[in-house]
Backbone as JSON, one array per atom type, in Angstrom:
{
  "sequence": "PLEQFEVVSLASINVLEYHLILTNLGLFAILLTVLSLGVHFLTYDQRLLMPTRWTLAMESTYASLVGLVKEQIGTSKEGYFPIVYSLFMFIIFSNLLGNVPYTFTVTTSAITSIGLSFTVFLGVTILAFWLHNIKFFSFFVPNGTPLVLVPMLVWIELISYLARAFSLGVRLFSNMFSGHSLLAILSGFLYTGLTSSVLMFFVTLVPMALFVSLVALEIAVSFIQAYVFTVLTCNYLKDALYLH",
  "N": [[2.84, 18.14, -14.49], [2.52, 15.38, -14.58], [4.88, 14.23, -15.22], [6.32, 13.34, -13.05], [5.44, 10.81, -12.53], [6.34, 9.18, -14.49], [7.83, 6.27, -15.74], [11.11, 5.64, -16.25], [14.05, 4.58, -18.04], [17.1, 3.92, -16.45], [19.53, 2.59, -16.54], [21.15, -0.05, -18.38], [21.96, -3.44, -19.16], [23.54, -6.19, -20.75], [23.16, -9.56, -20.21], [24.27, -12.57, -20.97], [21.86, -13.88, -23.07], [19.98, -12.14, -22.23], [18.48, -8.95, -21.74], [18.84, -6.65, -19.45], [17.18, -4.08, -17.69], [17.36, -1.24, -15.67], [15.05, 0.67, -14.08], [13.63, 3.81, -12.84], [11.54, 3.09, -11.2], [12.23, 0.44, -10.45], [14.65, 1.0, -9.16], [13.87, 2.58, -6.93], [12.22, 0.78, -5.67], [14.08, -1.1, -4.82], [15.57, 0.55, -3.11], [13.6, 1.08, -1.21], [13.25, -1.43, -0.05], [15.8, -1.84, 1.08], [15.86, 0.38, 2.8], [13.7, -0.17, 4.52], [14.53, -2.61, 5.73], [16.9, -1.66, 6.86], [16.02, 0.24, 8.75], [14.73, -1.44, 10.55], [16.84, -3.05, 11.46], [18.48, -1.13, 12.65], [16.89, -0.1, 14.68], [16.51, -2.28, 16.28], [18.1, -3.26, 18.9], [19.42, -5.01, 21.34], [21.21, -4.32, 23.28], [20.67, -1.85, 24.28], [19.7, -0.08, 27.13], [17.61, 1.68, 27.56], [14.88, 2.23, 25.44], [14.99, 3.88, 22.25], [13.38, 6.69, 20.59], [12.78, 5.92, 17.99], [12.83, 3.16, 18.27], [10.67, 2.78, 20.02], [8.63, 3.69, 18.33], [8.66, 1.76, 16.27], [8.11, -0.54, 17.75], [5.56, 0.09, 18.66], [4.17, 0.19, 16.25], [4.44, -2.47, 15.47], [3.05, -3.77, 17.57], [0.5, -2.7, 17.16], [-0.21, -3.74, 14.65], [-0.13, -6.46, 15.19], [-2.28, -6.6, 16.99], [-4.28, -5.86, 15.18], [-4.3, -8.05, 13.4], [-5.06, -10.12, 15.16], [-7.6, -9.22, 15.88], [-9.0, -9.04, 13.43], [-8.56, -11.49, 12.06], [-8.13, -13.56, 13.95], [-7.05, -14.89, 17.09], [-5.68, -17.26, 16.93], [-4.51, -17.29, 14.49], [-2.06, -16.08, 13.99], [0.01, -16.69, 12.38], [-0.22, -15.57, 9.91], [0.63, -13.05, 10.2], [3.28, -12.09, 9.37], [3.11, -11.57, 6.52], [1.17, -9.59, 6.44], [2.39, -7.58, 7.95], [4.69, -7.1, 6.38], [3.56, -6.12, 4.0], [2.37, -3.74, 4.95], [4.65, -2.29, 5.82], [6.14, -2.01, 3.45], [4.38, -0.46, 1.87], [3.93, 1.83, 3.47], [6.5, 2.94, 3.74], [7.03, 3.42, 1.06], [5.03, 5.31, 0.42], [5.68, 7.43, 2.17], [8.32, 8.04, 1.43], [7.82, 8.96, -1.11], [6.84, 11.49, -0.66], [8.99, 13.11, -0.46], [10.67, 15.66, -2.17], [11.55, 15.34, -5.65], [11.74, 12.6, -5.75], [10.64, 9.22, -6.49], [7.43, 7.89, -6.35], [6.58, 4.77, -5.56], [4.08, 3.55, -5.23], [2.44, 5.06, -6.84], [2.55, 3.95, -9.25], [0.62, 2.14, -11.41], [1.04, -0.48, -12.14], [2.53, -1.52, -9.99], [0.84, -1.09, -7.7], [-1.64, -2.33, -8.4], [-0.56, -4.77, -8.97], [0.26, -5.62, -6.42], [-2.28, -5.84, -5.16], [-3.48, -7.78, -6.77], [-1.81, -9.93, -6.27], [-2.34, -10.38, -3.54], [-5.07, -11.07, -3.78], [-4.9, -13.39, -5.4], [-3.4, -15.01, -3.69], [-5.08, -15.34, -1.38], [-7.22, -16.61, -2.57], [-6.14, -19.04, -3.48], [-5.44, -20.06, -0.98], [-7.99, -20.35, 0.18], [-9.13, -22.33, -1.5], [-7.36, -24.4, -0.94], [-7.86, -24.91, 1.76], [-10.65, -25.42, 1.9], [-11.53, -26.72, -0.35], [-14.05, -27.85, -2.53], [-16.04, -26.63, -1.1], [-15.5, -24.0, -1.08], [-16.97, -22.58, -2.97], [-19.36, -22.11, -1.76], [-19.16, -19.68, -0.66], [-20.16, -17.82, -2.38], [-22.84, -17.93, -2.15], [-24.96, -16.54, -0.09], [-26.01, -17.28, 3.29], [-29.3, -18.44, 3.9], [-30.45, -17.54, 1.57], [-33.12, -17.26, -0.7], [-34.09, -19.88, -2.98], [-34.81, -19.12, -5.55], [-33.47, -16.77, -5.96], [-30.83, -17.44, -6.04], [-29.29, -17.91, -8.53], [-28.96, -15.25, -9.53], [-27.72, -13.9, -7.38], [-25.36, -15.32, -7.15], [-23.89, -14.55, -9.41], [-23.65, -11.82, -8.84], [-22.17, -11.88, -6.42], [-19.9, -13.18, -7.38], [-18.82, -11.36, -9.25], [-18.34, -9.26, -7.49], [-16.41, -10.46, -5.9], [-14.3, -10.95, -7.71], [-13.66, -8.35, -8.3], [-12.08, -7.61, -6.23], [-9.49, -8.12, -6.91], [-8.58, -5.86, -8.13], [-9.56, -3.64, -6.77], [-8.24, -3.01, -4.33], [-5.66, -2.18, -5.21], [-6.33, -0.11, -7.03], [-7.54, 1.74, -5.35], [-5.38, 2.48, -3.67], [-3.52, 3.41, -5.59], [-4.96, 5.51, -6.91], [-5.48, 7.38, -4.88], [-2.88, 8.16, -4.01], [-1.81, 9.03, -6.43], [-3.54, 11.16, -7.2], [-3.21, 12.95, -5.05], [-0.45, 13.6, -5.16], [-0.34, 14.73, -7.69], [-1.93, 17.02, -7.36], [-0.38, 18.45, -5.48], [1.92, 18.89, -7.02], [0.94, 20.55, -9.08], [0.02, 22.8, -7.62], [2.42, 23.6, -6.41], [3.84, 24.48, -8.62], [2.39, 26.79, -9.38], [2.8, 28.3, -7.05], [5.57, 28.62, -7.05], [5.89, 30.23, -9.3], [4.59, 32.54, -8.42], [6.16, 33.26, -6.21], [8.58, 33.95, -7.34], [8.12, 35.95, -9.16], [7.79, 38.74, -8.47], [8.56, 41.2, -5.88], [6.28, 42.07, -4.53], [4.37, 40.09, -5.24], [5.6, 37.99, -4.02], [5.12, 38.31, -1.25], [2.35, 38.26, -1.31], [1.9, 35.66, -2.14], [2.56, 34.21, 0.07], [0.34, 33.74, 1.61], [-1.4, 31.73, 0.3], [0.6, 29.87, 0.46], [0.65, 28.91, 3.06], [-1.64, 27.36, 3.05], [-0.8, 25.42, 1.25], [1.22, 24.13, 2.71], [-0.37, 22.94, 4.64], [-1.74, 21.13, 3.02], [0.36, 19.46, 2.31], [0.9, 18.29, 4.79], [-1.52, 16.96, 5.05], [-1.28, 15.13, 2.94], [0.78, 13.54, 3.88], [-0.54, 12.37, 6.03], [-2.46, 10.96, 4.58], [-0.79, 9.1, 3.42], [-0.18, 7.37, 5.55], [-2.8, 6.52, 6.15], [-3.68, 5.2, 3.8], [-1.9, 3.04, 3.67], [-2.67, 1.71, 5.98], [-5.37, 1.13, 5.41], [-5.1, -0.6, 3.21], [-3.87, -2.72, 4.51], [-5.81, -3.47, 6.43], [-7.95, -4.32, 4.77], [-6.69, -6.44, 3.5], [-6.44, -8.19, 5.66], [-9.18, -8.66, 6.08], [-9.81, -10.05, 3.73], [-8.25, -12.31, 4.08], [-9.53, -13.36, 6.31], [-12.04, -14.02, 5.17], [-11.18, -16.02, 3.44], [-10.36, -17.95, 5.26], [-12.59, -18.52, 6.86], [-14.79, -18.44, 5.22], [-16.78, -16.41, 5.16]],
  "CA": [[2.87, 17.38, -13.22], [2.5, 13.94, -14.8], [6.24, 13.74, -15.46], [6.84, 12.7, -11.85], [4.97, 9.42, -12.49], [6.85, 8.47, -15.65], [8.85, 5.25, -15.5], [12.17, 5.84, -17.25], [15.21, 3.69, -17.93], [18.28, 4.56, -15.89], [20.72, 1.86, -16.97], [20.83, -1.34, -18.99], [23.12, -4.33, -19.29], [23.27, -7.46, -21.42], [23.68, -10.73, -19.51], [24.0, -13.69, -21.89], [20.88, -13.47, -24.07], [18.98, -11.3, -21.57], [18.74, -7.51, -21.71], [18.31, -6.17, -18.17], [17.02, -2.63, -17.62], [17.05, -0.68, -14.36], [14.23, 1.87, -14.18], [13.48, 4.52, -11.57], [10.64, 2.28, -10.38], [13.01, -0.65, -9.86], [15.65, 1.55, -8.24], [13.24, 2.99, -5.67], [11.75, -0.44, -5.0], [15.26, -1.64, -4.12], [15.87, 1.47, -2.01], [12.58, 0.88, -0.17], [13.57, -2.68, 0.65], [16.99, -1.59, 1.9], [15.47, 1.32, 3.85], [12.85, -0.86, 5.5], [15.36, -3.53, 6.5], [17.85, -0.88, 7.64], [15.33, 0.81, 9.91], [14.48, -2.51, 11.53], [18.12, -3.46, 12.07], [19.0, -0.04, 13.48], [16.05, 0.1, 15.86], [16.53, -3.48, 17.12], [19.41, -3.36, 19.57], [19.17, -5.52, 22.68], [22.19, -3.77, 24.23], [20.17, -0.59, 24.81], [18.94, -0.17, 28.38], [16.39, 2.46, 27.34], [14.56, 2.29, 24.01], [14.96, 5.19, 21.62], [12.07, 7.04, 20.01], [12.56, 5.08, 16.82], [12.5, 1.82, 18.76], [9.29, 2.83, 20.51], [7.73, 3.82, 17.19], [8.58, 0.47, 15.59], [7.42, -1.47, 18.64], [4.14, 0.46, 18.66], [3.64, -0.27, 14.97], [4.37, -3.93, 15.54], [1.96, -4.14, 18.48], [-0.78, -2.32, 16.54], [-0.51, -4.67, 13.58], [-0.46, -7.74, 15.83], [-3.65, -6.46, 17.46], [-5.16, -5.86, 14.02], [-4.41, -9.42, 12.9], [-5.85, -10.89, 16.12], [-8.99, -8.75, 15.84], [-9.64, -9.3, 12.15], [-8.44, -12.88, 11.62], [-8.28, -14.46, 15.08], [-5.85, -15.04, 17.91], [-4.97, -18.49, 16.57], [-4.05, -17.18, 13.11], [-0.96, -15.12, 13.94], [0.98, -17.1, 11.37], [-0.37, -14.7, 8.74], [1.11, -11.7, 10.54], [4.43, -11.59, 8.6], [2.73, -11.01, 5.22], [0.46, -8.34, 6.7], [3.4, -6.62, 8.39], [5.55, -6.77, 5.25], [2.79, -5.26, 3.11], [2.23, -2.42, 5.56], [5.93, -1.6, 5.83], [6.51, -1.63, 2.09], [3.51, 0.61, 1.38], [4.12, 3.07, 4.24], [7.79, 3.52, 3.37], [6.89, 3.92, -0.31], [4.22, 6.53, 0.45], [6.4, 8.51, 2.85], [9.46, 8.44, 0.6], [7.31, 9.69, -2.25], [6.58, 12.88, -0.29], [10.25, 13.85, -0.56], [10.8, 16.21, -3.53], [12.45, 14.75, -6.65], [11.8, 11.15, -5.62], [9.6, 8.51, -7.24], [6.51, 7.18, -5.47], [6.35, 3.45, -6.15], [2.66, 3.23, -5.21], [1.72, 5.78, -7.9], [2.62, 3.1, -10.44], [-0.53, 1.23, -11.45], [1.56, -1.85, -12.2], [2.92, -1.93, -8.64], [-0.31, -1.11, -6.78], [-2.57, -3.39, -8.81], [0.17, -6.02, -8.81], [0.14, -6.01, -5.01], [-3.65, -6.27, -4.86], [-3.73, -9.04, -7.48], [-1.07, -10.96, -5.55], [-3.13, -10.68, -2.35], [-6.28, -11.77, -4.23], [-4.52, -14.74, -5.83], [-2.96, -15.77, -2.52], [-6.2, -15.72, -0.52], [-8.06, -17.56, -3.31], [-5.46, -20.35, -3.39], [-5.57, -20.5, 0.41], [-9.37, -20.8, 0.4], [-9.28, -23.62, -2.18], [-6.56, -25.4, -0.24], [-8.49, -25.22, 3.05], [-12.06, -25.8, 1.85], [-11.83, -27.46, -1.59], [-15.26, -27.48, -3.26], [-16.88, -25.79, -0.24], [-15.17, -22.6, -1.32], [-18.01, -21.95, -3.78], [-20.48, -21.69, -0.9], [-18.93, -18.28, -0.33], [-20.92, -16.99, -3.31], [-24.27, -18.1, -1.87], [-25.19, -16.15, 1.31], [-26.92, -18.13, 4.05], [-30.7, -18.01, 3.94], [-30.89, -16.97, 0.29], [-34.16, -18.06, -1.39], [-33.57, -20.62, -4.11], [-35.08, -18.41, -6.8], [-32.52, -15.66, -6.1], [-29.46, -17.94, -6.04], [-28.53, -17.63, -9.76], [-28.61, -13.83, -9.65], [-26.78, -13.54, -6.33], [-24.07, -15.95, -7.43], [-23.19, -13.67, -10.35], [-23.31, -10.58, -8.14], [-21.08, -12.17, -5.49], [-18.7, -13.52, -8.15], [-18.26, -10.11, -9.76], [-17.81, -8.53, -6.34], [-15.18, -11.13, -5.45], [-13.25, -10.72, -8.7], [-13.27, -6.94, -8.24], [-11.06, -7.45, -5.19], [-8.16, -8.19, -7.52], [-8.2, -4.54, -8.59], [-10.04, -2.55, -5.91], [-7.18, -2.62, -3.39], [-4.62, -1.43, -5.9], [-6.88, 1.12, -7.59], [-7.74, 2.68, -4.23], [-4.07, 2.98, -3.28], [-2.94, 4.16, -6.71], [-5.71, 6.74, -7.21], [-5.3, 8.35, -3.79], [-1.52, 8.69, -4.05], [-1.63, 9.73, -7.71], [-4.26, 12.44, -7.19], [-2.6, 13.84, -4.07], [0.83, 14.08, -5.67], [-0.62, 15.61, -8.83], [-2.4, 18.3, -6.83], [0.76, 19.17, -4.89], [2.81, 19.33, -8.1], [0.32, 21.69, -9.77], [0.03, 23.95, -6.73], [3.8, 24.06, -6.21], [4.22, 25.23, -9.81], [1.8, 28.12, -9.26], [3.45, 29.02, -5.95], [6.92, 28.99, -7.47], [5.76, 31.37, -10.2], [4.26, 33.72, -7.62], [7.27, 33.64, -5.33], [9.74, 34.44, -8.1], [7.73, 36.96, -10.15], [8.1, 40.1, -7.99], [8.58, 41.3, -4.42], [4.89, 42.17, -4.06], [3.75, 38.78, -5.38], [6.23, 37.09, -3.05], [4.4, 38.41, 0.02], [0.96, 37.83, -1.56], [1.89, 34.2, -2.28], [2.76, 33.58, 1.38], [-0.96, 33.33, 2.15], [-1.7, 30.36, -0.18], [1.68, 28.97, 0.85], [0.23, 28.27, 4.31], [-2.58, 26.3, 2.65], [-0.01, 24.37, 0.62], [1.86, 23.38, 3.78], [-1.42, 22.11, 5.22], [-1.99, 20.03, 2.1], [1.49, 18.54, 2.44], [0.64, 17.53, 6.01], [-2.63, 16.05, 4.74], [-0.77, 14.06, 2.08], [1.53, 12.63, 4.76], [-1.56, 11.6, 6.75], [-3.04, 10.02, 3.61], [0.19, 8.02, 3.24], [-0.43, 6.41, 6.63], [-4.16, 5.98, 6.05], [-3.78, 4.25, 2.69], [-1.19, 1.82, 4.07], [-3.5, 1.03, 6.98], [-6.56, 0.6, 4.74], [-4.67, -1.76, 2.44], [-3.6, -3.8, 5.46], [-7.08, -3.91, 7.01], [-8.7, -5.07, 3.77], [-5.99, -7.71, 3.32], [-6.86, -9.04, 6.78], [-10.56, -9.07, 5.83], [-9.81, -11.07, 2.68], [-7.73, -13.52, 4.71], [-10.6, -13.9, 7.15], [-13.01, -14.64, 4.29], [-10.61, -17.26, 2.94], [-10.26, -18.93, 6.35], [-13.88, -18.89, 7.46], [-15.83, -18.41, 4.18], [-17.89, -15.49, 5.45]],
  "C": [[2.92, 15.87, -13.39], [3.9, 13.37, -15.04], [6.81, 12.99, -14.26], [6.43, 11.23, -11.75], [5.52, 8.59, -13.64], [7.95, 7.49, -15.25], [9.88, 5.34, -16.63], [13.32, 4.88, -16.99], [16.42, 4.47, -17.44], [19.58, 3.89, -16.37], [20.28, 0.52, -17.56], [22.13, -2.14, -19.15], [22.67, -5.63, -19.95], [23.95, -8.59, -20.65], [23.27, -11.96, -20.31], [23.02, -13.23, -22.96], [19.81, -12.56, -23.49], [19.44, -9.84, -21.56], [18.06, -6.95, -20.46], [18.32, -4.65, -18.14], [16.67, -2.23, -16.2], [16.29, 0.62, -14.56], [14.2, 2.59, -12.84], [12.53, 3.78, -10.63], [11.4, 1.15, -9.69], [14.02, -0.15, -8.85], [15.03, 1.91, -6.91], [12.62, 1.8, -4.94], [12.89, -1.1, -4.23], [15.61, -0.77, -2.92], [14.86, 1.3, -0.87], [12.86, -0.37, 0.64], [14.75, -2.49, 1.59], [16.65, -0.67, 3.06], [14.65, 0.64, 4.93], [13.67, -1.81, 6.37], [16.34, -2.77, 7.39], [17.22, -0.28, 8.88], [15.1, -0.24, 10.97], [15.77, -2.94, 12.22], [18.64, -2.39, 13.02], [18.19, 0.14, 14.76], [16.04, -1.12, 16.79], [17.93, -3.66, 17.68], [19.16, -3.76, 21.02], [20.15, -4.97, 23.72], [21.7, -2.47, 24.86], [19.37, -0.83, 26.09], [17.61, 0.55, 28.27], [16.1, 2.54, 25.85], [14.58, 3.72, 23.5], [13.56, 5.47, 21.08], [11.76, 6.19, 18.79], [12.18, 3.66, 17.23], [11.07, 1.76, 19.26], [8.29, 2.91, 19.37], [7.56, 2.48, 16.47], [7.86, -0.57, 16.45], [5.92, -1.18, 18.69], [3.46, 0.01, 17.37], [3.45, -1.77, 14.96], [3.19, -4.37, 16.4], [0.6, -3.83, 17.87], [-1.18, -3.32, 15.46], [-0.81, -6.07, 14.12], [-1.9, -7.7, 16.35], [-4.65, -6.48, 16.32], [-5.38, -7.27, 13.49], [-5.27, -10.26, 13.85], [-7.32, -10.51, 16.06], [-9.7, -9.16, 14.56], [-9.65, -10.78, 11.76], [-8.66, -13.86, 12.76], [-6.96, -14.64, 15.81], [-5.04, -16.27, 17.54], [-4.37, -18.43, 15.16], [-2.91, -16.17, 12.97], [0.11, -15.5, 12.94], [0.91, -16.27, 10.1], [0.13, -13.28, 9.01], [2.28, -11.24, 9.69], [4.05, -10.96, 7.26], [2.01, -9.69, 5.4], [1.46, -7.24, 7.09], [4.29, -6.17, 7.23], [4.83, -5.84, 4.27], [2.68, -3.85, 3.67], [3.53, -1.64, 5.49], [6.34, -1.16, 4.44], [5.69, -0.44, 1.6], [3.77, 1.9, 2.14], [5.45, 3.72, 3.9], [7.74, 4.1, 1.95], [6.13, 5.24, -0.32], [4.99, 7.7, 1.06], [7.6, 8.98, 2.03], [9.01, 9.25, -0.6], [6.96, 11.13, -1.94], [7.84, 13.73, -0.3], [10.38, 14.37, -1.99], [11.84, 15.47, -4.37], [12.69, 13.25, -6.41], [10.66, 10.54, -6.43], [8.75, 7.73, -6.25], [6.12, 5.86, -6.12], [4.87, 3.14, -6.23], [1.84, 4.07, -6.18], [1.85, 5.06, -9.24], [1.47, 2.11, -10.39], [-0.08, -0.22, -11.47], [1.88, -2.36, -10.8], [1.71, -2.09, -7.73], [-1.28, -2.24, -7.13], [-1.87, -4.75, -8.73], [0.13, -6.53, -7.38], [-1.24, -6.55, -4.7], [-3.97, -7.59, -5.55], [-3.0, -10.19, -6.79], [-1.81, -11.38, -4.28], [-4.37, -11.49, -2.73], [-5.96, -13.21, -4.62], [-4.13, -15.6, -4.64], [-4.12, -16.24, -1.66], [-7.12, -16.7, -1.23], [-7.45, -18.96, -3.27], [-5.58, -20.91, -1.98], [-6.97, -21.04, 0.68], [-9.62, -22.15, -0.27], [-8.54, -24.72, -1.44], [-7.22, -25.84, 1.07], [-9.87, -25.86, 2.9], [-12.44, -26.61, 0.61], [-13.11, -26.94, -2.24], [-16.18, -26.58, -2.42], [-16.6, -24.3, -0.42], [-16.29, -21.88, -2.07], [-19.24, -21.59, -2.98], [-20.34, -20.23, -0.48], [-19.79, -17.35, -1.19], [-22.43, -17.13, -3.13], [-24.49, -17.75, -0.4], [-26.2, -17.06, 1.99], [-28.34, -17.55, 4.04], [-31.22, -17.43, 2.65], [-31.98, -17.85, -0.32], [-33.62, -18.68, -2.67], [-33.74, -19.87, -5.42], [-34.07, -17.28, -7.04], [-31.07, -16.12, -6.21], [-28.71, -17.64, -7.33], [-28.09, -16.17, -9.89], [-27.56, -13.44, -8.62], [-25.4, -14.15, -6.55], [-23.25, -15.07, -8.37], [-22.76, -12.37, -9.68], [-22.13, -10.79, -7.2], [-19.79, -12.5, -6.22], [-18.03, -12.26, -8.7], [-17.65, -9.29, -8.63], [-16.5, -9.14, -5.86], [-14.03, -10.87, -6.42], [-12.77, -9.28, -8.69], [-12.2, -6.69, -7.18], [-9.65, -7.45, -5.77], [-7.66, -6.81, -7.92], [-8.54, -3.43, -7.6], [-8.98, -2.08, -4.92], [-6.14, -1.73, -4.06], [-5.11, -0.12, -6.47], [-7.08, 2.17, -6.51], [-6.4, 3.3, -3.82], [-3.48, 3.88, -4.36], [-3.63, 5.5, -6.91], [-5.5, 7.79, -6.13], [-3.9, 8.97, -3.82], [-1.28, 9.5, -5.32], [-2.3, 11.11, -7.68], [-3.63, 13.43, -6.22], [-1.29, 14.43, -4.56], [0.65, 15.02, -6.86], [-1.06, 16.99, -8.36], [-1.25, 19.11, -6.24], [1.71, 19.68, -5.97], [2.25, 20.56, -8.82], [0.38, 22.94, -8.9], [1.45, 24.49, -6.52], [4.3, 24.84, -7.41], [3.67, 26.64, -9.78], [2.5, 28.95, -8.18], [4.86, 29.46, -6.34], [6.88, 30.2, -8.41], [5.46, 32.64, -9.43], [5.42, 34.2, -6.76], [8.43, 34.27, -6.08], [9.4, 35.56, -9.09], [8.11, 38.38, -9.72], [8.08, 40.09, -6.46], [7.16, 41.33, -3.87], [4.2, 40.81, -4.12], [4.34, 37.77, -4.41], [5.44, 37.1, -1.74], [2.93, 38.0, -0.15], [0.87, 36.3, -1.59], [2.09, 33.5, -0.94], [1.45, 33.1, 1.99], [-1.36, 31.95, 1.62], [-0.61, 29.36, 0.16], [1.34, 28.24, 2.14], [-0.75, 27.13, 4.02], [-1.83, 25.13, 2.03], [0.69, 23.5, 1.66], [0.86, 22.46, 4.47], [-1.74, 20.91, 4.34], [-0.87, 19.0, 2.13], [1.31, 17.65, 3.68], [-0.5, 16.53, 5.8], [-2.16, 14.88, 3.89], [0.05, 13.06, 2.89], [0.55, 11.76, 5.56], [-2.21, 10.57, 5.84], [-2.09, 8.85, 3.37], [0.02, 6.95, 4.31], [-1.78, 5.73, 6.48], [-4.27, 4.92, 4.97], [-3.03, 2.95, 2.99], [-2.02, 1.01, 5.06], [-4.73, 0.4, 6.34], [-6.22, -0.64, 3.93], [-4.46, -2.96, 3.35], [-4.89, -4.35, 6.06], [-7.87, -4.77, 6.02], [-8.02, -6.4, 3.45], [-6.36, -8.69, 4.43], [-8.29, -9.53, 6.58], [-10.62, -10.17, 4.77], [-9.25, -12.38, 3.22], [-8.79, -14.17, 5.59], [-11.66, -14.61, 6.32], [-12.49, -15.98, 3.77], [-10.56, -18.35, 4.01], [-11.62, -19.44, 6.82], [-15.03, -18.88, 6.46], [-17.04, -17.58, 4.58], [-17.33, -14.09, 5.6]]
}
């Protein structure tokens, strides 16, 4: 089952002194970008008198994320909405595309998931320094902390803050990796049962119903993980803006 997560080279080309390699990870990242942009272009058509179901779905997603940004960051901070929206769309399309058989799930790559979380962490840290300068370090000393506990709490808060660089990506990667691994293992057992004999074919139909339920659960997890990543990104932005 681990073969589905392997990053393999698909093509390579030499350009001057550079050796460029296209992997399945890079290919599906490009496809995700094209797919995401294509869906937005196709659903945005001002000539339509009545919106289609796809248009309503995209408008609902847009409105939900705008509401999330206003609730988590503030009504005056909508300028950060594009990065939040882009992250959500990239992750949700990646998760959903990965549920299609014989495709590659970009978010099951630790490099991609942790790379996203590290980029968010680095961005909000630079933003906090740019807005607050030296006052940024007050974030590591909670209000009302007794002076004797400050040295210990500073280290605890610092470790907790640095863990953000990995926690977002590890959460996304582990959930998608474990879910896809479970489905791959179960599908192998079901295929063996369905093709072994006529009797086993009908016996295997019972666990097959459970497998279909797990597939539906994995699709739900795809939405949940994209939403959780987005919510925590908004929380980190709020901490960078208000230092609390």
